[in-house]
PDB file of C-alpha atoms and ligand atoms in Angstrom:
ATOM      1  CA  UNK A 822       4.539   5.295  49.261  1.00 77.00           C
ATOM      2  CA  UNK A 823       4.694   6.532  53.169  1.00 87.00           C
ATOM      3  CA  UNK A 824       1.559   6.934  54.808  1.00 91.00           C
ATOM      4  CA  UNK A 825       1.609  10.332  55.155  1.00 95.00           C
ATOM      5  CA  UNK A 826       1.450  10.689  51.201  1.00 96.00           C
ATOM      6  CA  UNK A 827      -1.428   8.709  50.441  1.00 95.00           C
ATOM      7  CA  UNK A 828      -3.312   9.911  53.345  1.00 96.00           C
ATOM      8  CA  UNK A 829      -2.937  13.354  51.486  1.00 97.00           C
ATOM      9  CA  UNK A 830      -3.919  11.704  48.170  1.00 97.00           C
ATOM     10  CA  UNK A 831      -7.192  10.251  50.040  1.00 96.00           C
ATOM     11  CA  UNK A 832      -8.243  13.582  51.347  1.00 97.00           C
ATOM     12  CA  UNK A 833      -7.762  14.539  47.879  1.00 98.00           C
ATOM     13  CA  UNK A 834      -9.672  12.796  46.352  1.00 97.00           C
ATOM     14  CA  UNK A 835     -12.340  12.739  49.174  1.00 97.00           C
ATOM     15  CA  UNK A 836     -12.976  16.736  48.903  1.00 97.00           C
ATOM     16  CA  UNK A 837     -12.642  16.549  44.704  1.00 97.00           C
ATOM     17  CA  UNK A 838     -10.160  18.670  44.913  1.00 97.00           C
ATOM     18  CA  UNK A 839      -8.816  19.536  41.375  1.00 96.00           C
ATOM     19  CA  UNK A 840      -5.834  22.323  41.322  1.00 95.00           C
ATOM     20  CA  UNK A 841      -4.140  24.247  44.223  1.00 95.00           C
ATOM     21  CA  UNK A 842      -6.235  27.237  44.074  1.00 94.00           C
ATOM     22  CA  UNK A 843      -8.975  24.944  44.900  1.00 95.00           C
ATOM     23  CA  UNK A 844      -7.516  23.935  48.260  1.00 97.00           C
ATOM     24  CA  UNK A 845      -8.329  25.259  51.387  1.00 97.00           C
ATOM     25  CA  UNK A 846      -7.027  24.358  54.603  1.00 97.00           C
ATOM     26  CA  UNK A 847      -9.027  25.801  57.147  1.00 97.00           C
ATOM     27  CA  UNK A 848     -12.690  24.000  55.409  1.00 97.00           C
ATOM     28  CA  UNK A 849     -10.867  21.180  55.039  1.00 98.00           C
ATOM     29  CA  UNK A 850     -10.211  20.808  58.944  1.00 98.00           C
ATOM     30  CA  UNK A 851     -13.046  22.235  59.772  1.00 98.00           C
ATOM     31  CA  UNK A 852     -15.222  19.197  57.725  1.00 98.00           C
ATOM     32  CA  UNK A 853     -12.899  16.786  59.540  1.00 97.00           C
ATOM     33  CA  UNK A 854     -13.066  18.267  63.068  1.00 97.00           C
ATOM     34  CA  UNK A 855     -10.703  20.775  63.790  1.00 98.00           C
ATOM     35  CA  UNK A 856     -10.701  23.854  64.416  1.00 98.00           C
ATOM     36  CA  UNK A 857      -7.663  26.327  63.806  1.00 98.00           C
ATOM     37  CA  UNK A 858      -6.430  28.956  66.223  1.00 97.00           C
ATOM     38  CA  UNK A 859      -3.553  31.801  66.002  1.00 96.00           C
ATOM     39  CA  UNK A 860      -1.708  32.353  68.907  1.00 94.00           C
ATOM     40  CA  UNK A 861       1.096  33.571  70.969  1.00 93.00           C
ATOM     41  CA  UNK A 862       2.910  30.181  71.434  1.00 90.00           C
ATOM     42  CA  UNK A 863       6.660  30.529  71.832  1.00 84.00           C
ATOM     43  CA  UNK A 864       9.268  27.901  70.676  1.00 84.00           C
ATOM     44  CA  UNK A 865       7.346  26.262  67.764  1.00 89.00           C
ATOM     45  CA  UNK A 866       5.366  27.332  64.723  1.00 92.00           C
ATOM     46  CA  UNK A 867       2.273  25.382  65.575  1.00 94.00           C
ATOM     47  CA  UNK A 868       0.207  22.806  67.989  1.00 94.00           C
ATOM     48  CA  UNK A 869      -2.257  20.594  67.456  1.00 95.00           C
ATOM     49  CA  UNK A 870      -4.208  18.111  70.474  1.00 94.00           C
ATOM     50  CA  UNK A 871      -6.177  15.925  69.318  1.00 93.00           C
ATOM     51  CA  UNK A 872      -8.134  12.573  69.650  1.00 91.00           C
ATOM     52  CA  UNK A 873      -9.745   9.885  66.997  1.00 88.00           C
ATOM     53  CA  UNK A 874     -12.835  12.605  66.186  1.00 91.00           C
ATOM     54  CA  UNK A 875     -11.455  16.306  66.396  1.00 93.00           C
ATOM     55  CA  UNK A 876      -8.729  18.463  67.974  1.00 96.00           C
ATOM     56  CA  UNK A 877      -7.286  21.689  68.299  1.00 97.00           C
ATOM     57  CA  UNK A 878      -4.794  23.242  66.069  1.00 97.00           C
ATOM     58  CA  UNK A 879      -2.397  26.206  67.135  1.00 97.00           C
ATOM     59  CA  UNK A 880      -0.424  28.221  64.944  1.00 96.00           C
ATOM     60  CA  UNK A 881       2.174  30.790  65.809  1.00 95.00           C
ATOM     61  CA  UNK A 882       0.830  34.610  65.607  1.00 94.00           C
ATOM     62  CA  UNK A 883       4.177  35.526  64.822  1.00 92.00           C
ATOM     63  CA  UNK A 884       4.529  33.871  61.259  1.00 91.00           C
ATOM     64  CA  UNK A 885       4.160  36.486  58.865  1.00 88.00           C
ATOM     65  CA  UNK A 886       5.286  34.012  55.536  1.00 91.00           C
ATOM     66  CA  UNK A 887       1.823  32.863  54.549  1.00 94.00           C
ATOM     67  CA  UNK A 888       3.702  30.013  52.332  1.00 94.00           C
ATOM     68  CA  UNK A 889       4.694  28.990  55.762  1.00 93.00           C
ATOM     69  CA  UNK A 890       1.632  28.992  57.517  1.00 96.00           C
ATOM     70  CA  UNK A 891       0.160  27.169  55.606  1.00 97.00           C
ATOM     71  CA  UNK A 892       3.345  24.288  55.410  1.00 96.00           C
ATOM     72  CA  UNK A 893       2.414  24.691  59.614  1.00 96.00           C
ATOM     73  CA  UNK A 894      -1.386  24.399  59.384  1.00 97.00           C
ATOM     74  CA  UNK A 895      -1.287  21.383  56.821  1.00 98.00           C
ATOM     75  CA  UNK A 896       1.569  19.543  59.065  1.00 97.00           C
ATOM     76  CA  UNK A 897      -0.243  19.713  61.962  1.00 97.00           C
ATOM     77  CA  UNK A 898      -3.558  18.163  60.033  1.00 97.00           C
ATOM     78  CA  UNK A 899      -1.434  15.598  59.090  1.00 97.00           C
ATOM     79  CA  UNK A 900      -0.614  14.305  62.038  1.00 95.00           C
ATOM     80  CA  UNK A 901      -4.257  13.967  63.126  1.00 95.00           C
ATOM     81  CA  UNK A 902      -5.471  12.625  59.192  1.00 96.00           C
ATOM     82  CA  UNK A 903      -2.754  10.285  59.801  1.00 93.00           C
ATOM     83  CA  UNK A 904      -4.058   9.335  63.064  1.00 90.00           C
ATOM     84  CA  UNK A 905      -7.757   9.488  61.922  1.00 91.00           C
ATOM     85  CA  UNK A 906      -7.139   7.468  58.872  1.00 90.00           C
ATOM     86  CA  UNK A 907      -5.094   4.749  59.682  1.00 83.00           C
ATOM     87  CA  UNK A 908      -6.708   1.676  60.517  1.00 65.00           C
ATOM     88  CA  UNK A 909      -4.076   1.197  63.467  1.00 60.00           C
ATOM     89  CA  UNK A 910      -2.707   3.525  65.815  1.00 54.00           C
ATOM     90  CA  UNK A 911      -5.533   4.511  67.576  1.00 59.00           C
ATOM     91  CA  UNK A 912      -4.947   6.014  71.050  1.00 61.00           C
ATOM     92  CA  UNK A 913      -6.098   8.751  73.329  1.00 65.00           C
ATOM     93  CA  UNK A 914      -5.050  12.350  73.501  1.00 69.00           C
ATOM     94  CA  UNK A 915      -2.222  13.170  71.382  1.00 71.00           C
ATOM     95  CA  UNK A 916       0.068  16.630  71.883  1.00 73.00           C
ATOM     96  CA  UNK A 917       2.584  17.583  68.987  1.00 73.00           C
ATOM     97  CA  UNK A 918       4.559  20.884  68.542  1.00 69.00           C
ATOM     98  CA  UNK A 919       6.116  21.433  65.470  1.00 68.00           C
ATOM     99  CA  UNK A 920       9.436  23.192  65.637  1.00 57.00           C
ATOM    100  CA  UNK A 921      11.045  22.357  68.607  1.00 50.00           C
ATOM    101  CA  UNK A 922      12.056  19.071  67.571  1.00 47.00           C
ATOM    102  CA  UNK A 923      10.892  17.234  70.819  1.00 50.00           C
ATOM    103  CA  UNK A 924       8.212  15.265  68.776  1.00 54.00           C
ATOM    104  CA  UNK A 925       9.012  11.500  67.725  1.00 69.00           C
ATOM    105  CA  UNK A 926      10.696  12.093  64.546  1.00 76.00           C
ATOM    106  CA  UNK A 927       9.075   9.387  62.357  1.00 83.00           C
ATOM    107  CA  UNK A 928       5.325  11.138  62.899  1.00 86.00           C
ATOM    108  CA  UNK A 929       7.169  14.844  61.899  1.00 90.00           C
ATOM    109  CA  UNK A 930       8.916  12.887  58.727  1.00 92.00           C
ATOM    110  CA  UNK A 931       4.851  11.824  58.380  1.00 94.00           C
ATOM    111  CA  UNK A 932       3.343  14.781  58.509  1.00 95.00           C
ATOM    112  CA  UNK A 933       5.843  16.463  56.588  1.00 95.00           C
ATOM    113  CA  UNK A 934       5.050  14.353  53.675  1.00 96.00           C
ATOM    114  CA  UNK A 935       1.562  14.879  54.222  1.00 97.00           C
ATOM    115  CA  UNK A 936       1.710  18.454  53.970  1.00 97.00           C
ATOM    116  CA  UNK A 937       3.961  18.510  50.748  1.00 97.00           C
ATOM    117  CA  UNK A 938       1.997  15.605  48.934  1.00 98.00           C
ATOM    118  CA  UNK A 939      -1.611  18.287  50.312  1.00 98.00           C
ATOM    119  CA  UNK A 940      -0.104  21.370  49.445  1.00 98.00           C
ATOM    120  CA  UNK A 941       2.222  20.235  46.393  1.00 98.00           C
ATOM    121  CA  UNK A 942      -0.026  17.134  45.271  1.00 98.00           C
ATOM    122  CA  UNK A 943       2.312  15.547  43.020  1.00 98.00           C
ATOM    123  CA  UNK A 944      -0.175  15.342  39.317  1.00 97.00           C
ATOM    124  CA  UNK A 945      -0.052  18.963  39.849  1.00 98.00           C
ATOM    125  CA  UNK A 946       3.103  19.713  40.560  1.00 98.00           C
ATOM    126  CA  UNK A 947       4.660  17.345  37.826  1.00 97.00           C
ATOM    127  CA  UNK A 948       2.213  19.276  35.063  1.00 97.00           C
ATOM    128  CA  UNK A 949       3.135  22.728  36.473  1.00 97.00           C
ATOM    129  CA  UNK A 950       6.789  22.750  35.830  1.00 97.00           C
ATOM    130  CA  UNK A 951       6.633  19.742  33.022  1.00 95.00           C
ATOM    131  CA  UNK A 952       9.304  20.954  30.784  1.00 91.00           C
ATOM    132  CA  UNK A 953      10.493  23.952  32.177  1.00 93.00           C
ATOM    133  CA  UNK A 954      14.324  24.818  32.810  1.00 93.00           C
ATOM    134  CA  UNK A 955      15.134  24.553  36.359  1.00 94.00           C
ATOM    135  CA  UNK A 956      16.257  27.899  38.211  1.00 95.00           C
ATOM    136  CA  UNK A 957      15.346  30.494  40.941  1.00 97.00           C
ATOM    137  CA  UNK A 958      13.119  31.823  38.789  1.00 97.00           C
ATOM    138  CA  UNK A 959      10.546  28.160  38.322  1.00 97.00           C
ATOM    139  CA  UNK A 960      11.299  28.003  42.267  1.00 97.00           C
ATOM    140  CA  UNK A 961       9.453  31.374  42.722  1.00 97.00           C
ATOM    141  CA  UNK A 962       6.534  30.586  40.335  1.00 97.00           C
ATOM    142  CA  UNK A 963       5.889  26.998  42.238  1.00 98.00           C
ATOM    143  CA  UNK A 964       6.004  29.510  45.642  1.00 97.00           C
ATOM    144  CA  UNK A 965       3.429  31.602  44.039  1.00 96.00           C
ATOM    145  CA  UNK A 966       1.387  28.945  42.027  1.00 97.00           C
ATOM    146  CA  UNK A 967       0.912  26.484  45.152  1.00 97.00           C
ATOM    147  CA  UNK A 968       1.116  29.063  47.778  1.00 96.00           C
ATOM    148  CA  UNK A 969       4.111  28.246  49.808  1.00 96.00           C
ATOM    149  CA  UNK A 970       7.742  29.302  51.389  1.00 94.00           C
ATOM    150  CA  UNK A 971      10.509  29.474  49.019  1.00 95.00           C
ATOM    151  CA  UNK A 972      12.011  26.388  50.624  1.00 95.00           C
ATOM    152  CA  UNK A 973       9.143  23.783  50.722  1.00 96.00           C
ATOM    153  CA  UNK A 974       8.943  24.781  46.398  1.00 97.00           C
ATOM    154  CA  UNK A 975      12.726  24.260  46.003  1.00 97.00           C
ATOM    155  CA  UNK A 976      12.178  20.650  48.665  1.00 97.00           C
ATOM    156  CA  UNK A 977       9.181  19.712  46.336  1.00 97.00           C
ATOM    157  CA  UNK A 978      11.446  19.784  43.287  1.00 98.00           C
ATOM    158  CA  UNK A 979      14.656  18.425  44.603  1.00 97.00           C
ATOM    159  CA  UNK A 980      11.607  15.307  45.612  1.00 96.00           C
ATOM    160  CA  UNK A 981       9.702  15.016  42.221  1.00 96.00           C
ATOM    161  CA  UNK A 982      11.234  17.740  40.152  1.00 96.00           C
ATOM    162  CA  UNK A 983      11.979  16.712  36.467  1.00 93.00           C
ATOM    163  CA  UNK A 984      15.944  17.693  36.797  1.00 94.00           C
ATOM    164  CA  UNK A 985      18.023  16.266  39.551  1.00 96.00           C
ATOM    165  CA  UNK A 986      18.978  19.410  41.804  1.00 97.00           C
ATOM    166  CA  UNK A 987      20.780  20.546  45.352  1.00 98.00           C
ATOM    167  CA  UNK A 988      18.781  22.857  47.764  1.00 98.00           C
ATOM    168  CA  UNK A 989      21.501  24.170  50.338  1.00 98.00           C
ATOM    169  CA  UNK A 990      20.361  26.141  53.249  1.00 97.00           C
ATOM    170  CA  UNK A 991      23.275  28.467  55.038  1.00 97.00           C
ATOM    171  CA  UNK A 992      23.541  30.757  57.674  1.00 96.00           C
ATOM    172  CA  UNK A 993      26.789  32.644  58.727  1.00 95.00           C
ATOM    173  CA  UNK A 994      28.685  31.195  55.396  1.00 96.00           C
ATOM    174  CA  UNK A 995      28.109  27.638  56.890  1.00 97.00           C
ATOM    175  CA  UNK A 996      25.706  25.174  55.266  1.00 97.00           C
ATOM    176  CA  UNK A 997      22.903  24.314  57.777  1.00 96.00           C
ATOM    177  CA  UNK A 998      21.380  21.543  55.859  1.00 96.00           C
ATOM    178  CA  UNK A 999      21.091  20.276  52.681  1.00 97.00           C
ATOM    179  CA  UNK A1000      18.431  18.253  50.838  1.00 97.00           C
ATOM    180  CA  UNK A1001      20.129  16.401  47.064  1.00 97.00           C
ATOM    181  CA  UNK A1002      17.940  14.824  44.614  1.00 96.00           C
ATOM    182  CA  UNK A1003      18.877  11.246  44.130  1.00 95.00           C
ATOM    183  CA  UNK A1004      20.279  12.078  40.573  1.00 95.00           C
ATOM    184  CA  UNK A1005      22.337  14.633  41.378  1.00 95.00           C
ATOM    185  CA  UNK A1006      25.962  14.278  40.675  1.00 93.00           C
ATOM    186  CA  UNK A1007      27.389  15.026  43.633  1.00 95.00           C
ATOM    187  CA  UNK A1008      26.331  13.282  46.751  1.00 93.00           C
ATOM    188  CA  UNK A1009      28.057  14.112  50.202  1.00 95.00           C
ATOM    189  CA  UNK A1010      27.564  17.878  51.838  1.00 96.00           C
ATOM    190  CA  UNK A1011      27.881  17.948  55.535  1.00 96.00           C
ATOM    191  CA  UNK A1012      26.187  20.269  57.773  1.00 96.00           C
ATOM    192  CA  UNK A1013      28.886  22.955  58.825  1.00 96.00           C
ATOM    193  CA  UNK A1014      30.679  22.898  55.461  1.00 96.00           C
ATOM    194  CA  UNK A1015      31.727  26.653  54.772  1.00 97.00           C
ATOM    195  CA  UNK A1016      30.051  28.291  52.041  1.00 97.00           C
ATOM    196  CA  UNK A1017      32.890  28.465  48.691  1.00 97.00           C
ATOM    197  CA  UNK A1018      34.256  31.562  48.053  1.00 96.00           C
ATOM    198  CA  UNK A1019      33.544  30.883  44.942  1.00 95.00           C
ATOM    199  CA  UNK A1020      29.545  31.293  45.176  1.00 97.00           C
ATOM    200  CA  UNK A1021      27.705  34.385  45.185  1.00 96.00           C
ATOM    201  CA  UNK A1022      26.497  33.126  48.754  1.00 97.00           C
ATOM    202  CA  UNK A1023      29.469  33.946  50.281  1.00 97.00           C
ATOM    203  CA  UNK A1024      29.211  37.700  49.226  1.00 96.00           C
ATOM    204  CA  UNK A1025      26.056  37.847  51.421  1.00 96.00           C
ATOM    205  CA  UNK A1026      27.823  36.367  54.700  1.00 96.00           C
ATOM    206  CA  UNK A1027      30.703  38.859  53.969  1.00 96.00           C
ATOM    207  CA  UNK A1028      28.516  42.306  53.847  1.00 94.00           C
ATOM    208  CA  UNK A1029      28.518  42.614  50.353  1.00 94.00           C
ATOM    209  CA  UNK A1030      25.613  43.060  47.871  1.00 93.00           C
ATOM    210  CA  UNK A1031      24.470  38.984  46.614  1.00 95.00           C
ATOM    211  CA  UNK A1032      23.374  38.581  42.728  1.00 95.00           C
ATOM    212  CA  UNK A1033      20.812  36.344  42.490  1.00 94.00           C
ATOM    213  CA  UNK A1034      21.682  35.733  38.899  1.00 95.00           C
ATOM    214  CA  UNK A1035      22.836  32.087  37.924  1.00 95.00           C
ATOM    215  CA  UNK A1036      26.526  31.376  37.944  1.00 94.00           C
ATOM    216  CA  UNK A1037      28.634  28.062  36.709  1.00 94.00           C
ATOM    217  CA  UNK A1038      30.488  26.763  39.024  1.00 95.00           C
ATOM    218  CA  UNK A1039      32.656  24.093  39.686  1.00 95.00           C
ATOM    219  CA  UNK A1040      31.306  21.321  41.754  1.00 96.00           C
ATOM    220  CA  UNK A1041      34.172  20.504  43.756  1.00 96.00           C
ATOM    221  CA  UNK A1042      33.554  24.180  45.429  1.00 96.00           C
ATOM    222  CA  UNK A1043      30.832  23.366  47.446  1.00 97.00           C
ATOM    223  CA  UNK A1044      31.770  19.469  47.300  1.00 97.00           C
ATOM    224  CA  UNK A1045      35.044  19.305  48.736  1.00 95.00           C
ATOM    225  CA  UNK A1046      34.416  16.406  51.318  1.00 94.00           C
ATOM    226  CA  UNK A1047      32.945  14.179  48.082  1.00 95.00           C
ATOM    227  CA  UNK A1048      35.514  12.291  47.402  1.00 92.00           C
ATOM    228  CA  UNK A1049      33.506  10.786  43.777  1.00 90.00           C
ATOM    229  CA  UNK A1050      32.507  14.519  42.927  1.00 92.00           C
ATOM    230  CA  UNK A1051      34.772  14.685  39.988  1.00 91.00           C
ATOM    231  CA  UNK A1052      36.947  17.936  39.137  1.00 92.00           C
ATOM    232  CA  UNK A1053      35.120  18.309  35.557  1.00 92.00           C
ATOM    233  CA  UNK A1054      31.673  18.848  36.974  1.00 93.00           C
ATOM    234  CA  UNK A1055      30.269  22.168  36.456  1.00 94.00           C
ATOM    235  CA  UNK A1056      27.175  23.315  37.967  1.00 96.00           C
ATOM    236  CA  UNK A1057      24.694  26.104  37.601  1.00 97.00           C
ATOM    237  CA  UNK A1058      23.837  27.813  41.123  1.00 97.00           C
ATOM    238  CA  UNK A1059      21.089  30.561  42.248  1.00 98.00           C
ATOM    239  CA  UNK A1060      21.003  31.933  45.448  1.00 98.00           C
ATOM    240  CA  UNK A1061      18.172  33.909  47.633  1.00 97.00           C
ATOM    241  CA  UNK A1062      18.347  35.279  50.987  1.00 95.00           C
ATOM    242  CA  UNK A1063      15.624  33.966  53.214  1.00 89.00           C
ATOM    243  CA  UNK A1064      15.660  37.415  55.601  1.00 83.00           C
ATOM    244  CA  UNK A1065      13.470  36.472  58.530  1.00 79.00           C
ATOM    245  CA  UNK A1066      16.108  33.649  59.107  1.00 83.00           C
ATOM    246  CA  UNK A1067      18.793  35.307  57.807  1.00 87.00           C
ATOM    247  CA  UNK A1068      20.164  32.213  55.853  1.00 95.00           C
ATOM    248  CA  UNK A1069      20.922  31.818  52.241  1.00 97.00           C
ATOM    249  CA  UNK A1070      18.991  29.268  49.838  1.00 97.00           C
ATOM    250  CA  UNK A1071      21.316  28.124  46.983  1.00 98.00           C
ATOM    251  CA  UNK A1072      20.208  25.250  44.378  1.00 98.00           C
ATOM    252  CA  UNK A1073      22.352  24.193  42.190  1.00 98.00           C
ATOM    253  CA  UNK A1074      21.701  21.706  38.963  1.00 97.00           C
ATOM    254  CA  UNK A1075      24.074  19.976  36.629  1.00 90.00           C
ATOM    255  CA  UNK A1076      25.272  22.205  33.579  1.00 74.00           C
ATOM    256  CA  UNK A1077      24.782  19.325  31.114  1.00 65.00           C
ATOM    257  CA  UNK A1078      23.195  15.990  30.936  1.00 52.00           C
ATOM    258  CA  UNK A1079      25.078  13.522  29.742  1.00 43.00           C
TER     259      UNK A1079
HETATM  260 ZN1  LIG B1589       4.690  17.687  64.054  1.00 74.76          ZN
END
């Protein structure tokens, strides 16, 4: 398990804390020495400085997506928990920005985990959608249950999720990035890719009105560069637009398991 993850499972268990509603950021820092600040920093969603005993978190004024905010807030505490409660590692002042990729990549991979395994804790998560049919729709009641973006829900599940799925993210009808369960059938989807014709994505990046309804589709559509994505797999897709970045979520999962 990385660090990040079971420093999120210690702080946990530390504060007793027993469902998602229970959780709450801001106490938490505060009890561990930080404090938590909005403000009009350009070029990344948040900020944190910090030492061994406390620090000072920043978070862009501008983000309006509370699920977000919250992703931002618990990131940045993750890099100082991570800090804090490791036995090694222990330096001076520390400066991280989150956003503008400039950061050592291994400690945003860190606190990323920490702020899924916080927000997302996996015991809850796995009872939450235990049994439920993957779609859009289970991807909007994790958002709402556990209180964050659209994306970090559809991330959690493509992670720990009980059926093996693809989250896609594109933006002018070419895929961005894309994040594939270990399970799922297909396995190759490079950034740039063009978004198939054949999904109700593309009717979004060519002005037209995008159903958000789920649609079969064959695999080799959005797969084409897979060369062991085989012609007879069918998959279900969804599709939301993310507006304040103007890209497209899709997930897709496998039509039958066999
Ligand atoms: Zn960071």
């Amino acid at each position: 398990m990385s660090r990040g993850k079971k420093i999120a499972e210690q702080i946990i268990d530390k504060y007793c804390i027993k469902n998602p509603r229970d959780l709450n950021l801001e106490e938490i820092a505060n009890a561990e020495g930080l404090i938590i600040e909005e403000s009009n920093i350009s070029g990344s969603l948040g900020k944190i400085i910090f030492n061994d005993d406390y620090g000072l978190i920043l978070i862009n004024k501008s983000i309006n997506n509370e699920g977000l905010k919250r992703f931002t807030i618990a990131h940045e505490m993750g890099h100082y928990l991570i800090n804090k409660y490791s036995s090694q590692n222990k330096h001076g002042w520390t400066i991280d920005s989150f956003g503008d990729y400039i950061s050592n990549r291994n400690h945003e991979t860190e606190a990323d985990h920490f702020a899924a395994e916080l927000l997302m804790h996996k015991p809850w998560f796995s009872k939450f959608i235990k049994n439920i049919p993957v779609c859009l729709d289970l991807i909007k009641q994790i958002s709402a249950e556990f209180n964050v973006s659209l994306t970090a829900a559809a991330l959690r599940y493509a992670e720990i999720g009980q059926y093996p799925i693809a989250v896609i993210m594109s933006k002018d009808a070419a895929v961005q990035w894309s994040f594939l369960n270990e399970y799922f059938p297909c396995k190759y989807l490079p950034g740039g890719s063009r978004v198939p014709k054949e999904s109700n994505a593309w009717d979004f990046f060519n002005g037209k009105e995008m159903s958000e309804d789920e649609d079969l589709i064959p695999a080799k559509s959005w797969f084409k560069q897979d060369l062991r994505c085989k012609a007879t797999t069918y998959l279900y897709e969804q599709n939301i637009v993310i507006p304040v970045i103007n890209s497209v979520m899709t997930i897709l999962w496998q039509s039958e398991y066999d």
